[in-house]
């Protein structure tokens, strides 16, 4: 039997998970620990971008005791926190650095955006009109009103038409009763639909 045979290369054995993790990850940076350091922990202030590699237990221990501001005075901590509001970038008072706001060629790229926003704000927003149903259109036609009529306009027209078509106003003539019924039904339809 040859040990360097191709048959031995195709044999698959399920690898040990811990051994694979140790091969894939560096050893824990905690003194005396040989477990894989799969978890990164920052080294601290003045060493941004540098990390320790710890195992789960040691990274938990490190995180409990970690303090970025250790060794800084109270005034330095307050200054750092204030600067962190702007991402530690320099800022100017309003109007001081006009050239940076306008750009190197003097053109303010935001001027057109401000103009568009101002035009949109000045435009009167009309509430969206819902589409009228056939019965609502017919009711407005019976009252002889435009499709945009609402509230007081409908009430006033209804009162006017009832007074004109009521039999008592016509000397007891019952020929206008059908028209009166149509007007009352149209008014009730519009009332139920929320036009009033």
GROMACS .gro file of C-alpha atoms in nm:
model
  196
    1UNK     CA    1   0.000   0.000   0.000
    2UNK     CA    2   0.132   0.341  -0.102
    3UNK     CA    3   0.072   0.629   0.139
    4UNK     CA    4   0.113   0.892  -0.131
    5UNK     CA    5  -0.168   0.746  -0.340
    6UNK     CA    6  -0.448   0.962  -0.485
    7UNK     CA    7  -0.696   0.745  -0.297
    8UNK     CA    8  -0.579   0.893   0.034
    9UNK     CA    9  -0.630   1.246  -0.100
   10UNK     CA   10  -1.000   1.184  -0.167
   11UNK     CA   11  -1.077   1.051   0.182
   12UNK     CA   12  -1.288   1.301   0.374
   13UNK     CA   13  -1.289   1.323   0.750
   14UNK     CA   14  -1.506   1.569   0.938
   15UNK     CA   15  -1.260   1.817   1.092
   16UNK     CA   16  -1.265   1.912   1.459
   17UNK     CA   17  -1.440   2.252   1.494
   18UNK     CA   18  -1.197   2.387   1.754
   19UNK     CA   19  -0.894   2.291   1.545
   20UNK     CA   20  -1.043   2.460   1.237
   21UNK     CA   21  -1.118   2.773   1.441
   22UNK     CA   22  -0.762   2.777   1.575
   23UNK     CA   23  -0.623   2.741   1.224
   24UNK     CA   24  -0.847   3.013   1.085
   25UNK     CA   25  -0.815   3.270   1.368
   26UNK     CA   26  -0.515   3.399   1.562
   27UNK     CA   27  -0.454   3.293   1.919
   28UNK     CA   28  -0.618   3.496   2.196
   29UNK     CA   29  -0.403   3.797   2.299
   30UNK     CA   30  -0.476   3.744   2.670
   31UNK     CA   31  -0.162   3.614   2.845
   32UNK     CA   32  -0.170   3.236   2.889
   33UNK     CA   33  -0.478   3.172   2.672
   34UNK     CA   34  -0.438   2.942   2.370
   35UNK     CA   35  -0.798   2.955   2.244
   36UNK     CA   36  -0.876   3.120   1.907
   37UNK     CA   37  -0.913   3.498   1.926
   38UNK     CA   38  -1.220   3.543   1.708
   39UNK     CA   39  -1.338   3.870   1.868
   40UNK     CA   40  -1.174   4.206   1.810
   41UNK     CA   41  -1.144   4.470   2.081
   42UNK     CA   42  -1.004   4.823   2.030
   43UNK     CA   43  -0.665   4.895   2.180
   44UNK     CA   44  -0.775   5.241   2.295
   45UNK     CA   45  -0.722   5.612   2.251
   46UNK     CA   46  -0.421   5.720   2.046
   47UNK     CA   47  -0.425   5.374   1.880
   48UNK     CA   48  -0.741   5.397   1.665
   49UNK     CA   49  -0.767   5.122   1.405
   50UNK     CA   50  -0.563   4.875   1.612
   51UNK     CA   51  -0.731   4.579   1.780
   52UNK     CA   52  -0.669   4.295   2.021
   53UNK     CA   53  -0.795   3.947   1.929
   54UNK     CA   54  -0.964   3.779   2.224
   55UNK     CA   55  -1.166   3.467   2.287
   56UNK     CA   56  -1.527   3.510   2.403
   57UNK     CA   57  -1.451   3.502   2.776
   58UNK     CA   58  -1.160   3.744   2.760
   59UNK     CA   59  -1.334   3.991   2.527
   60UNK     CA   60  -1.624   4.010   2.774
   61UNK     CA   61  -1.381   4.073   3.057
   62UNK     CA   62  -1.197   4.337   2.852
   63UNK     CA   63  -1.522   4.514   2.750
   64UNK     CA   64  -1.639   4.539   3.111
   65UNK     CA   65  -1.327   4.728   3.212
   66UNK     CA   66  -1.273   4.928   2.888
   67UNK     CA   67  -1.282   5.308   2.921
   68UNK     CA   68  -1.185   5.522   2.622
   69UNK     CA   69  -1.148   5.833   2.838
   70UNK     CA   70  -0.915   5.689   3.101
   71UNK     CA   71  -0.632   5.932   3.172
   72UNK     CA   72  -0.822   6.235   3.036
   73UNK     CA   73  -0.929   6.526   3.250
   74UNK     CA   74  -1.292   6.637   3.282
   75UNK     CA   75  -1.238   6.939   3.054
   76UNK     CA   76  -1.077   6.720   2.788
   77UNK     CA   77  -1.371   6.476   2.801
   78UNK     CA   78  -1.623   6.763   2.766
   79UNK     CA   79  -1.427   6.906   2.470
   80UNK     CA   80  -1.416   6.563   2.305
   81UNK     CA   81  -1.790   6.513   2.353
   82UNK     CA   82  -1.866   6.860   2.213
   83UNK     CA   83  -1.646   6.796   1.908
   84UNK     CA   84  -1.811   6.458   1.851
   85UNK     CA   85  -2.139   6.638   1.766
   86UNK     CA   86  -1.979   6.757   1.440
   87UNK     CA   87  -1.778   6.441   1.379
   88UNK     CA   88  -1.456   6.611   1.499
   89UNK     CA   89  -1.458   6.834   1.189
   90UNK     CA   90  -1.397   7.209   1.196
   91UNK     CA   91  -1.702   7.434   1.186
   92UNK     CA   92  -1.754   7.806   1.131
   93UNK     CA   93  -2.006   8.058   1.254
   94UNK     CA   94  -2.287   8.139   1.012
   95UNK     CA   95  -2.172   8.363   0.726
   96UNK     CA   96  -1.800   8.350   0.810
   97UNK     CA   97  -1.697   8.096   0.547
   98UNK     CA   98  -1.916   8.214   0.256
   99UNK     CA   99  -1.663   8.098  -0.006
  100UNK     CA  100  -1.689   7.737   0.113
  101UNK     CA  101  -2.069   7.756   0.103
  102UNK     CA  102  -2.075   7.896  -0.253
  103UNK     CA  103  -1.806   7.667  -0.391
  104UNK     CA  104  -1.472   7.752  -0.551
  105UNK     CA  105  -1.630   7.912  -0.860
  106UNK     CA  106  -1.870   8.133  -0.659
  107UNK     CA  107  -2.179   7.938  -0.769
  108UNK     CA  108  -2.411   7.830  -0.489
  109UNK     CA  109  -2.524   7.481  -0.585
  110UNK     CA  110  -2.803   7.489  -0.329
  111UNK     CA  111  -2.964   7.810  -0.460
  112UNK     CA  112  -3.184   7.631  -0.712
  113UNK     CA  113  -3.291   7.379  -0.449
  114UNK     CA  114  -3.384   7.661  -0.212
  115UNK     CA  115  -3.578   7.836  -0.490
  116UNK     CA  116  -3.772   7.518  -0.572
  117UNK     CA  117  -3.852   7.461  -0.206
  118UNK     CA  118  -3.972   7.819  -0.167
  119UNK     CA  119  -4.195   7.793  -0.477
  120UNK     CA  120  -4.349   7.470  -0.347
  121UNK     CA  121  -4.413   7.629  -0.007
  122UNK     CA  122  -4.581   7.932  -0.166
  123UNK     CA  123  -4.818   7.724  -0.376
  124UNK     CA  124  -5.156   7.682  -0.217
  125UNK     CA  125  -5.219   7.316  -0.155
  126UNK     CA  126  -5.567   7.211  -0.252
  127UNK     CA  127  -5.704   6.911  -0.073
  128UNK     CA  128  -5.747   6.615  -0.302
  129UNK     CA  129  -6.100   6.587  -0.429
  130UNK     CA  130  -6.243   6.241  -0.421
  131UNK     CA  131  -6.416   6.117  -0.732
  132UNK     CA  132  -6.790   6.178  -0.722
  133UNK     CA  133  -7.021   5.881  -0.749
  134UNK     CA  134  -7.299   5.881  -1.011
  135UNK     CA  135  -7.571   5.925  -0.748
  136UNK     CA  136  -7.387   6.222  -0.596
  137UNK     CA  137  -7.349   6.386  -0.939
  138UNK     CA  138  -7.717   6.333  -1.014
  139UNK     CA  139  -7.811   6.483  -0.676
  140UNK     CA  140  -7.601   6.793  -0.743
  141UNK     CA  141  -7.764   6.822  -1.086
  142UNK     CA  142  -8.110   6.805  -0.927
  143UNK     CA  143  -8.013   7.093  -0.697
  144UNK     CA  144  -7.864   7.275  -0.997
  145UNK     CA  145  -7.519   7.307  -0.830
  146UNK     CA  146  -7.162   7.262  -0.959
  147UNK     CA  147  -6.975   6.942  -0.863
  148UNK     CA  148  -6.747   7.143  -0.634
  149UNK     CA  149  -7.032   7.265  -0.412
  150UNK     CA  150  -7.008   7.187  -0.040
  151UNK     CA  151  -7.173   7.266   0.296
  152UNK     CA  152  -7.346   7.604   0.322
  153UNK     CA  153  -7.386   7.639  -0.054
  154UNK     CA  154  -7.586   7.312  -0.070
  155UNK     CA  155  -7.797   7.404   0.233
  156UNK     CA  156  -7.882   7.748   0.093
  157UNK     CA  157  -7.980   7.604  -0.247
  158UNK     CA  158  -8.189   7.331  -0.081
  159UNK     CA  159  -8.385   7.585   0.128
  160UNK     CA  160  -8.442   7.803  -0.177
  161UNK     CA  161  -8.575   7.515  -0.390
  162UNK     CA  162  -8.798   7.379  -0.109
  163UNK     CA  163  -8.959   7.722  -0.069
  164UNK     CA  164  -9.018   7.748  -0.443
  165UNK     CA  165  -9.162   7.397  -0.491
  166UNK     CA  166  -9.359   7.348  -0.172
  167UNK     CA  167  -9.737   7.313  -0.239
  168UNK     CA  168  -9.817   7.573   0.029
  169UNK     CA  169  -9.604   7.829  -0.153
  170UNK     CA  170  -9.789   7.753  -0.481
  171UNK     CA  171 -10.138   7.801  -0.347
  172UNK     CA  172 -10.203   7.431  -0.287
  173UNK     CA  173 -10.092   7.323  -0.637
  174UNK     CA  174  -9.973   6.961  -0.612
  175UNK     CA  175  -9.804   6.954  -0.953
  176UNK     CA  176  -9.463   7.041  -0.799
  177UNK     CA  177  -9.472   6.762  -0.535
  178UNK     CA  178  -9.262   6.523  -0.748
  179UNK     CA  179  -8.998   6.788  -0.795
  180UNK     CA  180  -9.001   6.852  -0.418
  181UNK     CA  181  -8.947   6.479  -0.348
  182UNK     CA  182  -8.650   6.474  -0.588
  183UNK     CA  183  -8.498   6.777  -0.413
  184UNK     CA  184  -8.541   6.622  -0.065
  185UNK     CA  185  -8.394   6.287  -0.181
  186UNK     CA  186  -8.098   6.462  -0.345
  187UNK     CA  187  -8.033   6.660  -0.026
  188UNK     CA  188  -8.044   6.341   0.186
  189UNK     CA  189  -7.803   6.164  -0.049
  190UNK     CA  190  -7.555   6.450  -0.024
  191UNK     CA  191  -7.597   6.466   0.353
  192UNK     CA  192  -7.522   6.093   0.391
  193UNK     CA  193  -7.222   6.125   0.159
  194UNK     CA  194  -7.068   6.389   0.388
  195UNK     CA  195  -7.105   6.696   0.168
  196UNK     CA  196  -7.263   6.889   0.457
   0.00000   0.00000   0.00000
